XYZ file of C-alpha atoms in Angstrom:
380
model
C 0.000 0.000 0.000
C 1.364 3.411 -0.996
C 1.939 5.499 2.149
C 3.644 8.421 0.424
C 2.240 11.799 1.535
C -0.240 13.551 -0.766
C 0.637 16.820 -2.439
C -2.283 18.666 -0.861
C -4.251 18.381 2.378
C -7.453 20.367 2.925
C -8.543 20.670 6.551
C -12.040 21.818 7.478
C -13.382 22.224 11.018
C -17.096 21.489 11.199
C -19.865 21.955 13.712
C -23.327 20.927 12.500
C -22.696 21.675 8.800
C -24.764 18.876 7.235
C -26.349 21.341 4.791
C -23.045 22.462 3.260
C -20.386 19.831 3.887
C -21.174 17.880 0.713
C -20.820 20.991 -1.492
C -17.463 21.813 0.115
C -16.069 18.301 -0.396
C -17.360 18.162 -3.983
C -15.601 21.419 -4.855
C -12.350 20.279 -3.250
C -12.475 17.008 -5.200
C -13.004 19.041 -8.367
C -9.855 21.039 -7.595
C -7.870 17.830 -7.101
C -9.059 16.640 -10.510
C -8.364 19.962 -12.239
C -4.853 20.127 -10.799
C -4.219 16.467 -11.508
C -2.879 16.062 -7.985
C -3.346 13.633 -5.168
C -5.040 15.148 -2.174
C -6.762 14.364 1.091
C -9.723 16.017 2.792
C -9.766 16.043 6.577
C -12.901 17.014 8.471
C -12.273 17.878 12.137
C -15.817 17.387 13.321
C -17.588 18.166 16.601
C -21.116 17.950 15.190
C -24.292 16.511 16.648
C -25.947 16.167 13.242
C -25.154 14.046 10.152
C -22.061 16.027 9.115
C -19.491 13.280 9.881
C -21.566 10.569 8.155
C -21.950 12.681 5.015
C -18.254 13.564 4.970
C -17.165 9.943 5.420
C -19.518 8.771 2.661
C -17.798 11.184 0.276
C -14.353 9.814 1.080
C -13.190 12.443 3.560
C -11.122 11.552 6.609
C -13.113 12.407 9.736
C -11.296 13.111 12.994
C -12.941 13.873 16.300
C -11.270 16.620 18.407
C -10.974 15.789 22.082
C -12.283 19.241 23.048
C -14.769 21.664 21.553
C -13.464 24.870 20.011
C -12.392 26.352 16.683
C -8.705 26.051 17.481
C -9.023 22.558 18.937
C -10.675 21.399 15.720
C -7.808 22.760 13.637
C -5.182 21.328 15.948
C -6.734 17.876 15.557
C -7.100 18.211 11.790
C -3.634 19.630 11.170
C -2.070 16.867 13.264
C -3.596 14.365 10.820
C -2.676 16.250 7.612
C 0.247 14.844 5.568
C 0.245 17.055 2.478
C 3.168 19.102 1.192
C 0.746 22.021 1.046
C -2.055 22.433 3.584
C -5.208 24.439 2.915
C -7.676 25.340 5.654
C -11.187 26.742 5.361
C -14.612 26.699 6.962
C -17.145 23.977 6.186
C -20.071 26.401 5.922
C -19.479 27.067 2.192
C -18.722 30.757 2.744
C -15.371 30.218 1.034
C -15.358 28.990 -2.557
C -12.961 26.042 -2.518
C -12.746 26.220 -6.304
C -10.437 29.170 -5.585
C -7.851 26.929 -3.893
C -5.467 27.205 -6.909
C -5.302 30.965 -6.306
C -3.894 30.294 -2.834
C -1.448 27.674 -4.071
C 0.161 29.844 -6.774
C 2.081 32.094 -4.321
C 3.281 28.992 -2.451
C 4.719 27.682 -5.724
C 6.443 31.071 -6.121
C 8.118 30.876 -2.711
C 5.612 32.183 -0.168
C 5.322 30.324 3.134
C 1.701 31.161 3.946
C -1.090 32.649 1.843
C -4.221 34.332 3.153
C -7.411 34.640 1.146
C -8.396 38.281 1.698
C -12.107 38.962 1.739
C -11.597 42.704 2.173
C -9.445 42.914 -0.974
C -11.739 40.569 -2.845
C -15.514 40.360 -3.236
C -17.924 40.180 -0.319
C -21.323 39.168 -1.620
C -24.453 40.808 -0.154
C -25.333 39.360 3.242
C -22.009 37.549 3.641
C -20.488 39.814 6.288
C -22.258 42.127 8.771
C -21.394 45.807 8.436
C -20.000 45.794 11.990
C -17.446 43.135 11.010
C -16.679 44.542 7.564
C -16.146 48.205 8.416
C -15.171 48.155 12.106
C -14.293 44.782 13.647
C -12.025 43.215 11.033
C -10.257 46.450 9.957
C -9.577 47.552 13.551
C -8.302 44.159 14.720
C -6.205 43.774 11.557
C -4.736 47.262 11.999
C -3.866 46.460 15.608
C -2.188 43.170 14.659
C -0.230 44.885 11.875
C 0.978 47.624 14.210
C 2.011 45.319 17.042
C 3.547 42.473 15.031
C 4.809 44.456 12.013
C 2.769 42.593 9.413
C 1.161 44.033 6.289
C -2.103 42.201 5.733
C -5.649 43.339 5.060
C -7.763 40.542 6.554
C -6.270 38.890 9.620
C -9.401 36.861 10.405
C -9.948 35.169 7.097
C -10.433 31.440 7.542
C -9.272 30.546 4.015
C -5.510 29.972 4.103
C -2.746 27.850 2.599
C 0.620 27.022 4.115
C 3.640 24.915 3.288
C 4.173 21.830 5.433
C 7.680 22.918 6.512
C 6.348 26.364 7.444
C 3.490 24.855 9.454
C 5.997 22.900 11.497
C 7.666 26.192 12.524
C 4.495 27.442 14.214
C 3.880 26.692 17.880
C 0.090 26.460 17.673
C -1.788 25.571 20.832
C -4.831 27.818 21.238
C -8.170 26.017 21.339
C -10.579 28.896 20.679
C -11.231 31.556 18.065
C -7.840 33.087 18.879
C -6.327 30.378 16.680
C -6.827 32.660 13.654
C -4.640 35.355 15.238
C -2.165 32.869 16.708
C -1.374 31.419 13.298
C -0.455 34.835 11.862
C 1.377 35.986 14.989
C 3.485 32.827 15.084
C 4.212 33.168 11.365
C 5.305 36.788 11.879
C 7.539 35.860 14.826
C 9.083 33.017 12.803
C 9.820 35.424 9.946
C 7.702 33.559 7.403
C 6.803 35.141 4.098
C 3.065 35.905 4.190
C 1.146 36.889 1.072
C -2.510 37.572 0.275
C -4.783 36.901 -2.665
C -8.294 38.315 -3.173
C -11.151 35.825 -2.749
C -14.940 35.786 -2.902
C -16.875 35.538 0.356
C -20.360 34.021 0.250
C -23.336 34.252 2.643
C -23.909 31.441 5.130
C -26.875 29.129 4.744
C -27.073 28.582 8.505
C -26.775 31.063 11.422
C -23.260 32.218 12.254
C -21.589 30.824 15.361
C -19.513 33.985 15.873
C -20.157 36.290 18.818
C -18.968 39.703 17.678
C -17.865 41.399 20.882
C -16.732 38.392 22.921
C -14.773 36.904 20.005
C -13.280 40.306 19.188
C -12.145 40.712 22.783
C -10.620 37.228 22.721
C -8.413 38.281 19.785
C -7.344 41.515 21.521
C -6.625 39.593 24.727
C -4.532 37.101 22.779
C -2.459 39.856 21.152
C -2.002 41.354 24.621
C -0.659 37.992 25.793
C 2.120 38.185 23.195
C 2.888 41.903 23.544
C 1.961 43.132 27.047
C 4.970 45.447 27.307
C 3.885 48.018 24.673
C 0.226 47.599 25.628
C 0.584 47.950 29.416
C 4.097 48.088 30.849
C 5.436 51.066 28.864
C 2.353 53.321 29.316
C 2.204 52.247 32.961
C 5.850 53.155 33.534
C 5.251 56.581 31.969
C 2.237 57.379 34.162
C 3.908 56.034 37.316
C 7.036 58.145 36.741
C 4.969 61.205 35.834
C 2.708 60.869 38.887
C 5.537 60.237 41.359
C 7.545 63.158 39.950
C 4.611 65.512 40.462
C 4.046 64.252 43.998
C 7.698 64.867 44.882
C 7.594 68.293 43.229
C 4.549 69.287 45.264
C 6.225 67.956 48.402
C 9.283 70.145 47.833
C 7.249 73.250 47.072
C 4.945 72.767 50.051
C 1.472 74.204 50.642
C -0.085 71.160 49.009
C -3.354 71.355 50.923
C -3.741 75.066 50.221
C -2.879 75.498 46.544
C -2.261 72.152 44.830
C -4.427 69.620 46.619
C -6.489 68.434 43.636
C -3.407 68.203 41.406
C -1.688 66.251 44.170
C -4.586 63.766 44.295
C -4.482 63.315 40.495
C -0.709 62.805 40.626
C -1.118 60.069 43.241
C -3.756 58.368 41.086
C -1.411 58.486 38.082
C 1.367 56.978 40.192
C -0.706 54.117 41.610
C -2.566 53.391 38.353
C 0.593 53.565 36.266
C 2.453 51.268 38.624
C -0.397 48.758 38.475
C -0.382 48.865 34.655
C 3.395 48.385 34.525
C 3.343 45.443 36.927
C 0.392 43.843 35.136
C 2.269 44.094 31.843
C 5.323 42.412 33.352
C 3.210 39.667 34.965
C 1.463 38.915 31.676
C 4.837 38.853 29.901
C 6.166 36.311 32.384
C 2.977 34.263 32.030
C 3.313 34.253 28.234
C 6.929 33.080 28.412
C 6.185 30.372 30.988
C 3.324 29.018 28.869
C 5.108 29.265 25.531
C 3.309 32.295 24.056
C 6.423 34.264 23.266
C 10.183 34.236 23.161
C 12.264 34.975 26.250
C 14.308 38.171 25.914
C 17.382 39.155 27.930
C 15.342 41.622 29.998
C 12.772 38.976 30.881
C 15.555 36.528 31.741
C 16.872 39.008 34.301
C 13.352 39.559 35.646
C 12.898 35.823 36.118
C 15.964 35.648 38.354
C 14.913 34.731 41.882
C 17.320 37.310 43.352
C 15.542 40.090 41.464
C 12.197 38.833 42.743
C 13.526 38.793 46.300
C 14.571 42.406 45.863
C 11.041 43.136 44.675
C 9.571 41.526 47.779
C 11.969 43.476 49.991
C 11.329 46.761 48.185
C 7.581 46.312 48.325
C 7.729 45.513 52.027
C 9.791 48.656 52.695
C 7.307 50.853 50.826
C 4.426 49.332 52.762
C 6.301 49.945 55.994
C 6.944 53.556 55.009
C 3.250 54.042 54.336
C 2.365 52.554 57.719
C 4.910 54.803 59.477
C 3.472 57.922 57.817
C -0.019 56.772 58.789
C 1.008 56.151 62.397
C 2.544 59.630 62.451
C -0.851 61.057 61.521
C -2.518 59.080 64.294
C 0.109 60.295 66.775
C -0.444 63.944 65.864
C -4.192 63.414 66.053
C -3.830 61.974 69.547
C -1.517 64.821 70.547
C -4.191 67.286 69.421
C -6.706 65.591 71.711
C -8.424 63.790 68.814
C -9.808 67.081 67.591
C -9.658 68.615 64.116
C -6.541 67.775 62.135
C -5.233 68.846 58.720
C -3.049 65.967 57.530
C -4.675 65.180 54.180
C -1.447 65.396 52.158
C 0.355 63.039 54.527
C -2.631 60.683 54.412
C -2.388 60.581 50.601
C 1.337 59.825 50.874
C 0.657 57.042 53.369
C -1.982 55.495 51.127
C 0.124 55.839 47.955
C 3.206 54.275 49.548
C 1.245 51.423 51.109
C -0.654 50.598 47.894
C 2.503 50.817 45.765
C 4.355 48.554 48.157
C 1.633 45.933 48.310
C 1.370 45.928 44.500
C 5.110 45.338 44.121
C 5.118 42.701 46.867
C 2.188 40.749 45.416
C 3.603 40.988 41.876
C 6.948 39.568 42.989
C 5.272 36.746 44.944
C 2.974 35.893 42.037
C 5.835 35.787 39.522
C 7.790 33.569 41.928
C 4.836 31.166 42.085
C 4.634 31.018 38.280
C 8.337 30.252 38.061
C 7.996 27.547 40.707
C 5.256 25.926 38.616
C 7.447 26.162 35.511
C 10.387 24.550 37.319
C 8.167 21.676 38.451
C 7.081 21.076 34.843
C 10.691 20.938 33.665
C 11.474 18.318 36.300
């Protein structure tokens, strides 16, 4: 029996697509015949209807993902694919699989991955809601391009082709809708050559399974997982430095409670909020490295040193102690005044700011230490 790999694998995730799966498989078979190539069709199915039976009757390979989810379906299907080229697309017939040769041509010319762009192609009436076409997809694509230095027009197209050797360079693991972003992000990080071709996008025959706002947020959250430093840490550092500088300036000039009280309050908010944003960005960056969603840089390597974390715990404890001392000083003066009226608002703000900053730094250092402990246990 010939076990040599086919030239082309087409992988389709499916969830209750009994109305369209036959049309999709028929078109793919027609492409195989037109190209005169050997191919395989893999249906990663999680349906409760007749989709898997129909697909199997038409000669497709049906695999059953262990978990539900768009990404889990693709992970199961791609693990089974053996083709030199791999094409992926939805089983709802919104993509015209007769256009597969258009995706393969750039691969033959040297591209590593090809995206079928709906926004540069033709979107038939009723195929894409206006919210997705004019706001959702363009905004998310712009954000991905800016953060990961890509130059694509439709980052959420589900119609793609990739070379087998390029696919093996991608560390794909996401089980949900974020898989669409993960594939492009991993390709960008790996330095793969990504090209686009215009395609035609057709209306669905059955209701869409997408949830506009929750799925959109999932993609933003996933990009944040890969790049928390520009999203959170850098802006946080700026606001923390700006707020603390103003607080110190007001302290030196004096008369805070008389002339600059409201500005002083805003400066303390900028300091505490900025510090929280910076620490959250660093925590997310450590989380992404520990769980394989990013490469470990020299700066992160230094941050992951236990000695640095111990310094963080010590520094946070000292700031908390300073806040407590300032607070106790206020209580002492209040007692000395016979527990009468007291004007110590500025000192109270300093006490609160120092205590909150210290506890944030302390908890961040402890939390990062716990993540590293978990990572060390996995390595053992």
